[in-house]
Amino acid sequence: MISGGGAAVMDLGVGLAFLAAGLVVAPRRRTPVAALMIATGGSWLAGDLGAGVALLHRGPLVHLLLSYPEGRLRRPALRVVVALAYADALAYPLARSEPVTIALALTVVAAAGTRVARTNLSGRRSCALALAAATSVMLAPAAGAVARLAGEPHNRSALWAYEAALVGCAVALAADLRWRRRSDALTGLVIDLGDLEEGGTLREKLADALRDPALTVGYWLAETGGYVDESGLPVDPADAAPGTAVTALEEDGARVGVLLHDSAVLDDPDLVRSVAAIVRLALVNARLQAQVRARVAEVEASRRRIVAAADDERDRLERELAEGAQRRLGLVAELLDDAPDGIPGQVRAARTQLREFARGVHPRTLTESGLAAALDELAREAPLPVRSAVRGRPLPPALAATVYFVVSEALANTVKHALATAARVTVTVAEGVVIVEVADDGVGGVDPARGSGLRGLADRVDVQGGTLDVDSPAGQGTRIRARLPVTP
């Protein structure tokens, strides 16, 4: 310590510099560094109480320099150096020893240099700052000790240099932590806001990254001329609570949103601008994603309308065939009952073929009697034994048609390729979903990607918002399973 009026001011300035640095850092970074800064400042001021505690600050100071910026000593060698520094600080006669002062200074600088060499690139900047601080802080008393060993008189300028270095150390470390806070906040924002689709709202991500639980995001609605939050409730910046800062968000001169945040959290104008830019980007990105989702919904709705229109047209064609061509063929068959052998049979065969074609276009039984009856008819007319079961409430016409064609195509594949002896059809409607399963005991080995029929089925199921799975291990039969949502 230095005596005299100016010296007293300088002494007070050193203590206050470390106390202020610790208090500034403490609420913003969860790190022991703030406690070490406060301990250094407090022990420095306590040094005025007596000679025995004049150098008490050396312990927490060295601890701070060798653990910055995390506040943790990660290597045993660093713990040994810090322990020696605390021992030196507590044993005043030892601390007054010139050789001990020189040895401690060189050891601390060497340890700080080793940290820089062993730290990865991302942490090297802060460790290099700690090395610079350790060099300026520790070499000043070491130089004074060397001078005293050489017999030079007490050098007041060396003490002034030491205290100036301490003030510079406190300011530099606090400023660096402030920069790191800004960098960490911006990095966290970029990462978190890029994962909005993973869960969590924009407000939640911002509040977590900036550690401001009361933060509010307002979205500009041009039609109402005001802001709303994510729940649609109005947000009025004029009603912000005391201590709340309002940051407007604009894109190309047009309002897109507003941030209401703790003024102490974003008290750096550059940080405010950076955060605002990131949030603007997130808002624009969210708007674009919403537009894409809307376009996808429009396309899906269009696909459903196309399928529904195709089903309606198939139904119309089936009715025309049944009520027109088939009826006329029936009349012709009656007129030809007395014709030579073979002619009535050919007419009846043509009528049967026409009826089967009409059923392929759209099954009349499905329209008149429902899904269960239509599937029973499919099962009866299949060239192999088929068991059919439908459980649950009736389905909407478009969905029932999809289920029917899934079963029809699956049975057609069974007949053509499976070499099966039996098949089973199960349709279950429950809890907002219909599950369709067609299984056979054939040879298996079906590749859905190679058959146009199954690909078409998959497309049709997808239009209804469902999924189609084909399980066909070689030699173990085939199971086709469709899962479709049932809308009320």
PDB file of N, CA and C in Angstrom, residues 111 131 197 218 285 318:
ATOM      1  N   ALA A 111       2.696 -20.233 -15.273  1.00  0.00           N
ATOM      2  CA  ALA A 111       1.475 -21.045 -15.254  1.00  0.00           C
ATOM      3  C   ALA A 111       0.423 -20.467 -16.199  1.00  0.00           C
ATOM      4  N   LEU A 131      -3.147 -14.035 -19.267  1.00  0.00           N
ATOM      5  CA  LEU A 131      -1.680 -14.023 -19.264  1.00  0.00           C
ATOM      6  C   LEU A 131      -1.158 -12.586 -19.272  1.00  0.00           C
ATOM      7  N   GLU A 197     -38.449 -25.364 -34.789  1.00  0.00           N
ATOM      8  CA  GLU A 197     -39.296 -26.485 -35.174  1.00  0.00           C
ATOM      9  C   GLU A 197     -39.153 -27.651 -34.207  1.00  0.00           C
ATOM     10  N   GLY A 218     -43.757  -9.082 -29.383  1.00  0.00           N
ATOM     11  CA  GLY A 218     -45.002  -8.660 -30.011  1.00  0.00           C
ATOM     12  C   GLY A 218     -44.894  -8.758 -31.523  1.00  0.00           C
ATOM     13  N   ASN A 285     -38.169 -15.729 -41.107  1.00  0.00           N
ATOM     14  CA  ASN A 285     -38.089 -17.164 -41.370  1.00  0.00           C
ATOM     15  C   ASN A 285     -39.377 -17.863 -40.948  1.00  0.00           C
ATOM     16  N   GLU A 318     -69.931 -45.792 -63.377  1.00  0.00           N
ATOM     17  CA  GLU A 318     -70.469 -47.095 -62.970  1.00  0.00           C
ATOM     18  C   GLU A 318     -71.987 -47.105 -63.074  1.00  0.00           C
TER      19      GLU A 318
END
